[in-house]
Amino acid sequence: MRQPLSLPGTRARTALLLAMAAFALPIAARAQVVHHDFEDGTTQGWFGRGTAILAVTNEAAATGLNSLETTGRTAPWNGPGLDVMPVVQKDLLYQIRVSVRLIAGQATLQDTLRMTIERRVAGETADRFDSIAASATNGVTSGSWVTLQGSYRLTTDVTKLILYVESTGATTEYYIDDFRITEVVPDQSGFVCDFETDRNGGRFCFTAQDGSDRNWTPLGTAVLANVTEEAHGGTRSLRATGRTAVWQGPALNILGKMTRGFRYRMTVWAKLAAGEPDTSLRTTVERRLSGVTSFHTVIPNTPVTAGQWVRMSALFTMPGDADFLSLKVETATAATASFYIDDVALSYAPPVPIQTDIPSLKDVLAGSFTIGGAVDVGGIASARHNDLMRKHLDTITAEHSWKFAPIHPTEATYNFGPADTIANFARQNGLKMRGHTFVWHQQTPDWVFRDAGGVDLTPTPENKELVLQRLESHIRTVVPRYADVVTSW
């Protein structure tokens, strides 16, 4: 049963503002500022873009009983839209998600659903478009709900900020439900470890929010000691000896001290023990989430000597969420080197706006050649990155998503979702594109060189012709799809 369209307008905006104000935001917290589930029978502020017709329905729901149905579309950009200017604040990071599902009875299409923001910068007349998230091609069906989710940070003053859900299929009909905007608040507390205490054997660094002590611990055979024989500041430092591998040394649990998507300054003062030959030290972070482990270099290899203290420092953007986060100080090659560390510090680095009072590279080089850069789907979700690209670039190229393997993973399957997202970003923002090479010894999927049973092809004339046919089919499918925006391959 469908219920009539309702646009609460000012009432909805007021409710959203009150919802946002209701949260006291602790450090490193996530506060939900918008949640639309359509259980009250209204569209909760959503409106139809173009010819799109919206109706609250109980025919399908991701949560509860209701969802928002979209029909009557005649162009890809038609669909449900929401004015998010009252709730999205400049320079804050948000996680945005929505559940989507196709209405049953539609023909199977090479279709992608996307979540996009239409943005008008203050003082400008043209709109800009920021991609938030996209499904895989044919990744949304009538059989189950799929979540579109991405992050967004607004870095400009705006007079318009409209979020909408669209589809590459001009007439595709779909439901949306369980829409959420959640503010991600970075931990800005940082820490300084100066080792000027006997607490916990002199290995204490800071007290966590849960009241527990965070102490330096040895990895492998390393032996840690708080000593007075060397110090950068004060009278003490931490010494690491007994190492038998480059990864062994001091480690510190820093879970909760860095928030996904935010940048931090890490500094370590280091010195080799007397008699050790010059070598390089670095810091890495071991990050785990749901059993998956990743290692990230924070401070790259830095030359260190026994003659003086060396400042090691770098900026680092936390790449993802974590349920385990450990900072490690290690050597690049000297597996047994002994060393000291002191005045280890982590501090929050606020976002830096792009510089706009300088000439644009594309204008300076207009008489010589075009200027471009490589982008990915995650990068174009950043309004700050988008503004930087628009200011300086004429053209862009996709990083991974336009290569043969990701765009055509099996002979019968094309995954145009990420590729379409980047192409539409270029179209909407007046940028041209350069396509990836089609014939390359890298990133060509294995199925191109195998038979229907998955067995490697033998070098026969018939198989050579089969591979050429597959290459030609791929090229003839991909090129026309992007012919209007790609200037060269």
Short mmCIF file of C-alpha atoms in Angstrom, two decimals:
data_model
loop_
_atom_site.label_atom_id
_atom_site.label_comp_id
_atom_site.label_asym_id
_atom_site.label_seq_id
_atom_site.Cartn_x
_atom_site.Cartn_y
_atom_site.Cartn_z
CA MET A 1 0.00 0.00 0.00
CA ARG A 2 1.37 3.38 -1.01
CA GLN A 3 0.86 6.52 1.03
CA PRO A 4 0.69 10.01 -0.48
CA LEU A 5 3.76 12.18 -0.91
CA SER A 6 4.44 14.50 2.02
CA LEU A 7 7.04 17.27 2.13
CA PRO A 8 7.29 18.61 5.71
CA GLY A 9 9.79 21.29 4.61
CA THR A 10 10.66 23.62 7.49
CA ARG A 11 9.33 21.18 10.06
CA ALA A 12 11.72 18.49 8.80
CA ARG A 13 14.71 20.84 8.83
CA THR A 14 13.90 21.94 12.38
CA ALA A 15 13.65 18.32 13.47
CA LEU A 16 17.02 17.54 11.90
CA LEU A 17 18.67 20.48 13.65
CA LEU A 18 17.17 19.45 16.98
CA ALA A 19 18.35 15.89 16.41
CA MET A 20 21.87 17.11 15.80
CA ALA A 21 21.85 19.37 18.87
CA ALA A 22 20.62 16.55 21.10
CA PHE A 23 23.98 14.77 21.08
CA ALA A 24 26.89 15.64 23.36
CA LEU A 25 29.87 14.53 21.30
CA PRO A 26 32.68 12.83 23.23
CA ILE A 27 36.17 12.65 21.80
CA ALA A 28 36.59 9.86 19.24
CA ALA A 29 32.83 9.24 19.19
CA ARG A 30 30.34 8.78 16.39
CA ALA A 31 27.07 10.67 16.75
CA GLN A 32 24.08 9.94 14.55
CA VAL A 33 22.64 13.23 13.32
CA VAL A 34 20.06 11.91 10.83
CA HIS A 35 18.11 8.66 10.67
CA HIS A 36 15.22 8.20 8.23
CA ASP A 37 13.25 4.95 8.35
CA PHE A 38 9.90 6.31 7.03
CA GLU A 39 8.00 4.62 9.85
CA ASP A 40 5.98 7.80 10.48
CA GLY A 41 4.38 7.53 7.03
CA THR A 42 6.03 10.69 5.63
CA THR A 43 8.97 11.15 3.27
CA GLN A 44 10.81 12.87 6.14
CA GLY A 45 12.02 15.69 3.92
CA TRP A 46 12.92 13.71 0.79
CA PHE A 47 11.64 15.09 -2.52
CA GLY A 48 11.55 13.85 -6.10
CA ARG A 49 14.22 15.18 -8.45
CA GLY A 50 13.13 15.62 -12.05
CA THR A 51 10.16 13.40 -12.87
CA ALA A 52 10.73 11.05 -9.93
CA ILE A 53 7.63 10.21 -7.89
CA LEU A 54 8.15 9.31 -4.23
CA ALA A 55 5.78 7.37 -1.99
CA VAL A 56 6.08 5.74 1.40
CA THR A 57 5.25 2.04 1.02
CA ASN A 58 5.02 -1.11 3.10
CA GLU A 59 5.73 -3.36 0.11
CA ALA A 60 9.36 -3.75 1.26
CA ALA A 61 11.49 -2.55 4.16
CA ALA A 62 15.10 -2.91 5.26
CA THR A 63 14.09 -2.14 8.86
CA GLY A 64 10.66 -1.76 10.39
CA LEU A 65 7.64 -1.81 8.07
CA ASN A 66 8.10 1.04 5.58
CA SER A 67 10.50 2.29 2.93
CA LEU A 68 10.53 5.09 0.32
CA GLU A 69 9.60 4.05 -3.20
CA THR A 70 10.92 5.84 -6.31
CA THR A 71 9.09 5.55 -9.64
CA GLY A 72 8.48 7.72 -12.71
CA ARG A 73 12.16 8.34 -13.49
CA THR A 74 13.17 9.38 -17.02
CA ALA A 75 16.86 10.33 -16.54
CA PRO A 76 19.77 8.94 -14.49
CA TRP A 77 19.84 11.94 -12.12
CA ASN A 78 16.13 11.61 -11.28
CA GLY A 79 15.48 10.12 -7.87
CA PRO A 80 14.96 10.90 -4.19
CA GLY A 81 16.78 14.02 -2.96
CA LEU A 82 17.35 15.51 0.49
CA ASP A 83 18.55 18.97 1.50
CA VAL A 84 21.40 18.21 3.92
CA MET A 85 22.70 21.76 4.30
CA PRO A 86 21.01 22.13 7.73
CA VAL A 87 22.94 19.17 9.17
CA VAL A 88 26.26 18.84 7.32
CA GLN A 89 28.75 21.28 8.80
CA LYS A 90 31.96 22.47 7.21
CA ASP A 91 35.20 20.58 8.02
CA LEU A 92 33.48 17.74 9.90
CA LEU A 93 33.68 14.14 8.70
CA TYR A 94 30.48 12.15 8.20
CA GLN A 95 29.66 8.54 7.43
CA ILE A 96 26.60 8.38 5.15
CA ARG A 97 24.71 5.18 4.39
CA VAL A 98 21.44 4.09 2.82
CA SER A 99 19.84 0.72 2.07
CA VAL A 100 18.61 0.24 -1.53
CA ARG A 101 16.63 -2.42 -3.36
CA LEU A 102 15.08 -2.67 -6.82
CA ILE A 103 11.33 -2.90 -7.28
CA ALA A 104 10.42 -6.35 -8.64
CA GLY A 105 9.40 -6.97 -12.23
CA GLN A 106 12.06 -4.91 -14.05
CA ALA A 107 14.23 -6.22 -16.85
CA THR A 108 17.83 -7.06 -15.88
CA LEU A 109 20.08 -4.11 -16.74
CA GLN A 110 23.78 -3.27 -16.49
CA ASP A 111 22.75 -0.86 -13.76
CA THR A 112 24.50 0.93 -10.91
CA LEU A 113 22.90 2.80 -8.01
CA ARG A 114 24.82 5.74 -6.59
CA MET A 115 24.65 8.21 -3.74
CA THR A 116 25.79 11.69 -4.80
CA ILE A 117 25.90 15.22 -3.36
CA GLU A 118 25.10 18.25 -5.52
CA ARG A 119 27.03 21.21 -4.09
CA ARG A 120 27.07 24.90 -4.99
CA VAL A 121 30.01 26.85 -3.59
CA ALA A 122 29.16 30.28 -2.19
CA GLY A 123 29.71 32.95 -4.84
CA GLU A 124 29.44 30.52 -7.76
CA THR A 125 26.53 29.79 -10.10
CA ALA A 126 27.45 26.29 -11.32
CA ASP A 127 26.86 23.15 -9.27
CA ARG A 128 29.55 20.63 -8.37
CA PHE A 129 28.98 16.93 -7.77
CA ASP A 130 30.65 14.75 -5.12
CA SER A 131 30.33 10.96 -5.26
CA ILE A 132 29.62 9.31 -1.91
CA ALA A 133 29.13 5.64 -2.79
CA ALA A 134 28.13 3.32 -5.63
CA SER A 135 27.01 -0.27 -5.99
CA ALA A 136 28.62 -2.83 -8.25
CA THR A 137 27.06 -3.17 -11.69
CA ASN A 138 23.96 -5.32 -11.22
CA GLY A 139 24.88 -5.33 -7.53
CA VAL A 140 21.39 -4.21 -6.50
CA THR A 141 18.48 -6.57 -7.18
CA SER A 142 14.86 -6.99 -6.16
CA GLY A 143 15.80 -9.97 -4.01
CA SER A 144 17.64 -8.29 -1.13
CA TRP A 145 18.73 -4.97 0.35
CA VAL A 146 22.19 -3.55 -0.39
CA THR A 147 23.92 -0.84 1.66
CA LEU A 148 25.59 2.11 -0.06
CA GLN A 149 28.06 3.69 2.36
CA GLY A 150 30.79 6.30 2.15
CA SER A 151 32.42 9.20 3.97
CA TYR A 152 32.10 12.91 3.26
CA ARG A 153 33.78 16.08 4.48
CA LEU A 154 32.54 19.51 3.34
CA THR A 155 35.42 21.98 3.05
CA THR A 156 33.76 24.98 1.37
CA ASP A 157 31.01 27.45 2.21
CA VAL A 158 27.93 26.49 0.20
CA THR A 159 24.52 27.82 -0.79
CA LYS A 160 23.20 24.41 -1.88
CA LEU A 161 23.87 20.90 -0.61
CA ILE A 162 21.52 18.22 -1.95
CA LEU A 163 22.12 14.51 -1.39
CA TYR A 164 20.37 12.17 -3.81
CA VAL A 165 20.20 8.53 -4.85
CA GLU A 166 20.40 7.95 -8.61
CA SER A 167 20.74 5.10 -11.08
CA THR A 168 22.56 4.71 -14.38
CA GLY A 169 19.33 3.22 -15.72
CA ALA A 170 17.10 6.16 -16.65
CA THR A 171 13.84 4.41 -15.72
CA THR A 172 15.00 2.03 -12.98
CA GLU A 173 12.61 1.94 -10.01
CA TYR A 174 13.84 1.28 -6.49
CA TYR A 175 13.29 1.58 -2.75
CA ILE A 176 15.49 3.32 -0.18
CA ASP A 177 15.41 2.79 3.58
CA ASP A 178 17.42 3.14 6.79
CA PHE A 179 19.21 6.33 5.73
CA ARG A 180 21.78 7.58 8.24
CA ILE A 181 24.24 10.45 8.54
CA THR A 182 26.71 9.93 11.36
CA GLU A 183 29.28 12.49 12.45
CA VAL A 184 32.74 11.06 13.07
CA VAL A 185 34.50 13.06 15.76
CA PRO A 186 38.29 12.57 15.80
CA ASP A 187 40.25 11.83 18.90
CA GLN A 188 42.35 14.95 19.49
CA SER A 189 43.83 14.08 22.87
CA GLY A 190 47.18 12.77 21.60
CA PHE A 191 49.92 11.75 24.02
CA VAL A 192 53.55 12.40 24.99
CA CYS A 193 55.85 9.68 26.38
CA ASP A 194 58.87 11.22 28.12
CA PHE A 195 59.74 8.22 30.37
CA GLU A 196 60.28 10.53 33.36
CA THR A 197 58.48 8.18 35.76
CA ASP A 198 59.02 4.86 37.54
CA ARG A 199 55.39 3.90 36.91
CA ASN A 200 55.02 0.36 35.58
CA GLY A 201 58.77 -0.14 35.44
CA GLY A 202 59.31 3.18 33.69
CA ARG A 203 57.43 2.00 30.59
CA PHE A 204 54.20 3.98 31.26
CA CYS A 205 53.04 6.37 28.53
CA PHE A 206 49.44 7.49 29.10
CA THR A 207 46.12 6.57 30.72
CA ALA A 208 43.38 5.51 28.30
CA GLN A 209 39.78 6.70 28.48
CA ASP A 210 38.78 3.45 30.17
CA GLY A 211 41.24 4.22 32.98
CA SER A 212 43.82 1.60 31.99
CA ASP A 213 47.54 2.33 31.73
CA ARG A 214 49.11 2.14 28.29
CA ASN A 215 52.68 0.90 28.67
CA TRP A 216 55.45 0.14 26.19
CA THR A 217 55.90 -3.61 25.74
CA PRO A 218 58.71 -5.60 24.07
CA LEU A 219 58.18 -7.53 20.84
CA GLY A 220 60.02 -10.80 20.24
CA THR A 221 63.25 -11.13 22.19
CA ALA A 222 63.62 -7.37 22.72
CA VAL A 223 64.37 -6.17 26.25
CA LEU A 224 63.11 -2.72 27.29
CA ALA A 225 64.55 -0.65 30.12
CA ASN A 226 63.98 2.85 31.45
CA VAL A 227 67.50 4.30 31.72
CA THR A 228 69.31 7.49 32.72
CA GLU A 229 72.45 6.94 30.63
CA GLU A 230 70.86 8.77 27.67
CA ALA A 231 68.01 11.28 27.38
CA HIS A 232 66.75 13.74 24.81
CA GLY A 233 64.63 15.78 27.20
CA GLY A 234 64.68 15.40 30.97
CA THR A 235 66.88 12.70 32.46
CA ARG A 236 65.48 9.40 31.12
CA SER A 237 64.77 7.45 27.95
CA LEU A 238 63.65 3.95 26.91
CA ARG A 239 66.36 1.53 25.74
CA ALA A 240 65.73 -1.46 23.46
CA THR A 241 68.31 -4.30 23.45
CA GLY A 242 68.34 -8.06 22.79
CA ARG A 243 66.75 -7.74 19.35
CA THR A 244 67.14 -10.54 16.78
CA ALA A 245 64.83 -9.31 13.98
CA VAL A 246 64.04 -5.92 12.43
CA TRP A 247 60.43 -5.97 13.70
CA GLN A 248 61.45 -6.50 17.32
CA GLY A 249 61.51 -3.53 19.67
CA PRO A 250 59.15 -1.34 21.71
CA ALA A 251 55.40 -1.38 20.98
CA LEU A 252 52.55 0.71 22.41
CA ASN A 253 48.80 0.11 22.39
CA ILE A 254 47.33 3.32 20.88
CA LEU A 255 43.79 2.04 20.23
CA GLY A 256 41.39 4.98 20.46
CA LYS A 257 44.05 7.61 19.80
CA MET A 258 43.55 7.85 16.02
CA THR A 259 40.25 8.07 14.15
CA ARG A 260 39.61 6.83 10.63
CA GLY A 261 39.98 9.50 7.96
CA PHE A 262 41.81 12.02 10.15
CA ARG A 263 45.44 13.10 10.08
CA TYR A 264 47.95 12.99 12.94
CA ARG A 265 51.55 14.08 13.56
CA MET A 266 53.80 11.36 14.97
CA THR A 267 57.21 12.30 16.42
CA VAL A 268 59.90 10.07 17.95
CA TRP A 269 63.36 11.12 19.09
CA ALA A 270 65.83 8.26 18.58
CA LYS A 271 69.51 7.46 19.08
CA LEU A 272 71.58 4.32 18.58
CA ALA A 273 73.49 2.73 21.44
CA ALA A 274 77.21 3.44 21.64
CA GLY A 275 79.22 1.40 19.14
CA GLU A 276 76.28 0.63 16.84
CA PRO A 277 76.91 1.41 13.14
CA ASP A 278 74.63 3.96 11.49
CA THR A 279 71.27 2.55 10.39
CA SER A 280 67.67 3.64 9.80
CA LEU A 281 64.70 3.42 12.13
CA ARG A 282 61.01 3.72 11.30
CA THR A 283 57.63 3.50 12.99
CA THR A 284 54.77 1.33 11.84
CA VAL A 285 51.21 0.77 12.98
CA GLU A 286 49.67 -2.68 13.16
CA ARG A 287 45.92 -2.33 12.65
CA ARG A 288 43.39 -5.13 13.05
CA LEU A 289 39.67 -5.18 12.37
CA SER A 290 37.46 -8.26 12.67
CA GLY A 291 40.46 -10.56 12.40
CA VAL A 292 42.03 -8.86 9.38
CA THR A 293 45.52 -7.39 9.99
CA SER A 294 47.15 -4.51 8.10
CA PHE A 295 50.53 -2.82 8.57
CA HIS A 296 51.06 0.87 7.80
CA THR A 297 54.29 2.86 7.78
CA VAL A 298 53.84 6.03 9.84
CA ILE A 299 57.37 7.47 9.92
CA PRO A 300 59.45 6.18 6.98
CA ASN A 301 63.05 4.97 7.24
CA THR A 302 65.06 7.72 8.94
CA PRO A 303 68.88 7.66 9.31
CA VAL A 304 69.90 7.45 12.99
CA THR A 305 73.38 7.45 14.56
CA ALA A 306 74.96 6.87 17.95
CA GLY A 307 76.41 10.37 17.96
CA GLN A 308 73.28 12.45 18.50
CA TRP A 309 69.52 12.37 18.95
CA VAL A 310 67.55 12.41 15.70
CA ARG A 311 63.99 13.68 15.32
CA MET A 312 61.80 11.26 13.35
CA SER A 313 58.47 12.78 12.34
CA ALA A 314 55.68 12.42 9.78
CA LEU A 315 52.02 13.11 9.13
CA PHE A 316 49.77 10.06 8.93
CA THR A 317 46.12 9.65 7.93
CA MET A 318 44.37 6.84 9.77
CA PRO A 319 43.23 4.58 6.90
CA GLY A 320 40.43 2.61 8.56
CA ASP A 321 38.61 1.50 11.69
CA ALA A 322 40.36 -0.75 14.20
CA ASP A 323 39.72 -3.04 17.14
CA PHE A 324 43.49 -3.36 17.72
CA LEU A 325 46.07 -0.63 17.07
CA SER A 326 49.74 -0.92 18.01
CA LEU A 327 52.58 1.54 17.38
CA LYS A 328 56.00 -0.04 16.80
CA VAL A 329 59.52 1.38 16.57
CA GLU A 330 61.76 -0.87 14.47
CA THR A 331 64.87 -0.90 12.29
CA ALA A 332 64.94 -1.03 8.51
CA THR A 333 67.75 -3.58 8.14
CA ALA A 334 69.87 -3.87 11.32
CA ALA A 335 68.15 -6.78 13.08
CA THR A 336 70.26 -6.67 16.26
CA ALA A 337 70.84 -2.92 16.68
CA SER A 338 70.20 -1.50 20.15
CA PHE A 339 68.68 1.98 20.40
CA TYR A 340 67.00 4.56 22.62
CA ILE A 341 63.73 6.43 22.13
CA ASP A 342 62.44 9.49 23.99
CA ASP A 343 59.74 12.18 23.82
CA VAL A 344 57.41 10.09 21.67
CA ALA A 345 54.40 12.24 20.76
CA LEU A 346 51.16 11.99 18.82
CA SER A 347 49.05 15.06 18.03
CA TYR A 348 45.96 15.75 15.93
CA ALA A 349 46.59 17.66 12.67
CA PRO A 350 43.51 19.65 11.57
CA PRO A 351 42.53 19.65 7.87
CA VAL A 352 44.35 22.21 5.73
CA PRO A 353 42.18 24.05 3.15
CA ILE A 354 43.36 24.12 -0.44
CA GLN A 355 45.22 27.22 -1.59
CA THR A 356 43.02 29.21 -3.95
CA ASP A 357 45.00 32.44 -4.33
CA ILE A 358 47.48 30.95 -6.82
CA PRO A 359 47.27 30.37 -10.60
CA SER A 360 45.67 27.13 -11.79
CA LEU A 361 48.11 24.68 -13.40
CA LYS A 362 45.67 23.96 -16.23
CA ASP A 363 45.56 27.67 -17.10
CA VAL A 364 49.31 28.20 -16.87
CA LEU A 365 49.96 25.20 -19.14
CA ALA A 366 46.97 25.67 -21.43
CA GLY A 367 49.15 26.56 -24.42
CA SER A 368 51.40 23.52 -23.99
CA PHE A 369 49.50 20.45 -22.80
CA THR A 370 46.70 19.26 -20.54
CA ILE A 371 47.41 18.51 -16.91
CA GLY A 372 45.83 15.56 -15.12
CA GLY A 373 45.93 13.17 -12.21
CA ALA A 374 44.93 9.66 -11.15
CA VAL A 375 41.85 9.28 -8.95
CA ASP A 376 39.87 6.53 -7.27
CA VAL A 377 36.32 6.26 -5.99
CA GLY A 378 37.33 7.01 -2.41
CA GLY A 379 39.27 10.11 -3.44
CA ILE A 380 36.43 11.75 -5.32
CA ALA A 381 34.23 11.47 -2.24
CA SER A 382 36.35 14.21 -0.64
CA ALA A 383 35.04 17.69 -1.39
CA ARG A 384 38.49 19.13 -0.61
CA HIS A 385 40.17 16.80 -3.12
CA ASN A 386 37.49 17.61 -5.68
CA ASP A 387 38.05 21.34 -5.34
CA LEU A 388 41.79 20.82 -5.74
CA MET A 389 41.25 18.76 -8.91
CA ARG A 390 38.84 21.28 -10.40
CA LYS A 391 41.23 24.13 -9.79
CA HIS A 392 44.31 22.56 -11.35
CA LEU A 393 43.35 19.68 -13.67
CA ASP A 394 41.89 19.37 -17.18
CA THR A 395 41.75 15.59 -17.22
CA ILE A 396 41.75 12.59 -14.89
CA THR A 397 42.39 8.87 -15.17
CA ALA A 398 41.00 6.12 -12.97
CA GLU A 399 43.54 4.22 -10.89
CA HIS A 400 42.44 0.59 -10.48
CA SER A 401 38.74 0.47 -11.31
CA TRP A 402 39.16 0.92 -15.09
CA LYS A 403 41.68 -1.87 -15.56
CA PHE A 404 40.63 -5.05 -17.36
CA ALA A 405 40.37 -7.32 -14.31
CA PRO A 406 38.21 -5.15 -12.03
CA ILE A 407 35.90 -3.96 -14.81
CA HIS A 408 35.46 -7.43 -16.43
CA PRO A 409 36.13 -10.05 -13.70
CA THR A 410 34.49 -12.97 -15.55
CA GLU A 411 33.63 -13.46 -19.20
CA ALA A 412 29.92 -13.00 -18.55
CA THR A 413 30.19 -10.23 -15.94
CA TYR A 414 31.02 -6.54 -16.21
CA ASN A 415 31.42 -4.49 -13.03
CA PHE A 416 30.86 -0.93 -14.23
CA GLY A 417 29.95 0.50 -10.80
CA PRO A 418 33.23 2.15 -9.71
CA ALA A 419 34.16 3.00 -13.32
CA ASP A 420 30.79 4.68 -13.90
CA THR A 421 31.16 6.65 -10.68
CA ILE A 422 34.46 8.15 -11.84
CA ALA A 423 33.17 8.78 -15.38
CA ASN A 424 30.08 10.55 -14.06
CA PHE A 425 32.22 12.65 -11.75
CA ALA A 426 34.22 13.77 -14.79
CA ARG A 427 31.06 14.49 -16.81
CA GLN A 428 29.41 16.46 -14.03
CA ASN A 429 32.50 18.55 -13.35
CA GLY A 430 33.63 19.30 -16.91
CA LEU A 431 36.73 17.09 -16.84
CA LYS A 432 37.98 14.84 -19.63
CA MET A 433 39.38 11.36 -19.04
CA ARG A 434 42.20 9.18 -20.25
CA GLY A 435 41.35 5.48 -20.32
CA HIS A 436 43.53 2.57 -19.25
CA THR A 437 45.46 0.47 -21.74
CA PHE A 438 43.44 -2.51 -22.94
CA VAL A 439 46.25 -4.95 -23.78
CA TRP A 440 48.77 -5.29 -20.95
CA HIS A 441 50.65 -8.09 -19.24
CA GLN A 442 49.30 -6.87 -15.88
CA GLN A 443 45.71 -6.72 -14.59
CA THR A 444 44.35 -8.98 -17.34
CA PRO A 445 41.98 -11.50 -15.70
CA ASP A 446 42.91 -15.19 -15.77
CA TRP A 447 39.73 -16.22 -17.58
CA VAL A 448 41.00 -14.54 -20.78
CA PHE A 449 43.66 -17.29 -21.05
CA ARG A 450 41.56 -20.25 -19.89
CA ASP A 451 38.89 -22.44 -21.42
CA ALA A 452 35.31 -22.78 -20.17
CA GLY A 453 36.46 -25.39 -17.64
CA GLY A 454 39.13 -23.13 -16.16
CA VAL A 455 42.06 -24.93 -17.79
CA ASP A 456 44.92 -22.86 -19.21
CA LEU A 457 44.74 -22.52 -22.99
CA THR A 458 47.41 -24.23 -25.06
CA PRO A 459 49.26 -22.13 -27.71
CA THR A 460 47.24 -23.21 -30.74
CA PRO A 461 45.98 -21.00 -33.61
CA GLU A 462 42.41 -21.63 -32.45
CA ASN A 463 43.14 -20.49 -28.91
CA LYS A 464 45.03 -17.44 -30.16
CA GLU A 465 41.94 -16.48 -32.13
CA LEU A 466 39.77 -17.06 -29.05
CA VAL A 467 41.90 -14.70 -26.94
CA LEU A 468 41.80 -12.05 -29.67
CA GLN A 469 38.01 -12.37 -29.84
CA ARG A 470 37.75 -11.90 -26.08
CA LEU A 471 39.96 -8.81 -26.21
CA GLU A 472 37.92 -7.36 -29.06
CA SER A 473 34.63 -8.03 -27.26
CA HIS A 474 35.94 -6.31 -24.13
CA ILE A 475 37.13 -3.26 -26.07
CA ARG A 476 33.90 -2.96 -28.08
CA THR A 477 31.88 -3.09 -24.86
CA VAL A 478 33.90 -0.62 -22.79
CA VAL A 479 34.83 2.07 -25.34
CA PRO A 480 31.30 3.11 -26.39
CA ARG A 481 30.20 3.38 -22.75
CA TYR A 482 32.72 6.16 -22.09
CA ALA A 483 33.20 7.59 -25.58
CA ASP A 484 31.70 10.97 -24.63
CA VAL A 485 34.17 11.62 -21.80
CA VAL A 486 37.38 9.74 -22.76
CA THR A 487 39.77 11.57 -25.09
CA SER A 488 42.39 8.81 -25.39
CA TRP A 489 43.06 5.22 -24.35
#
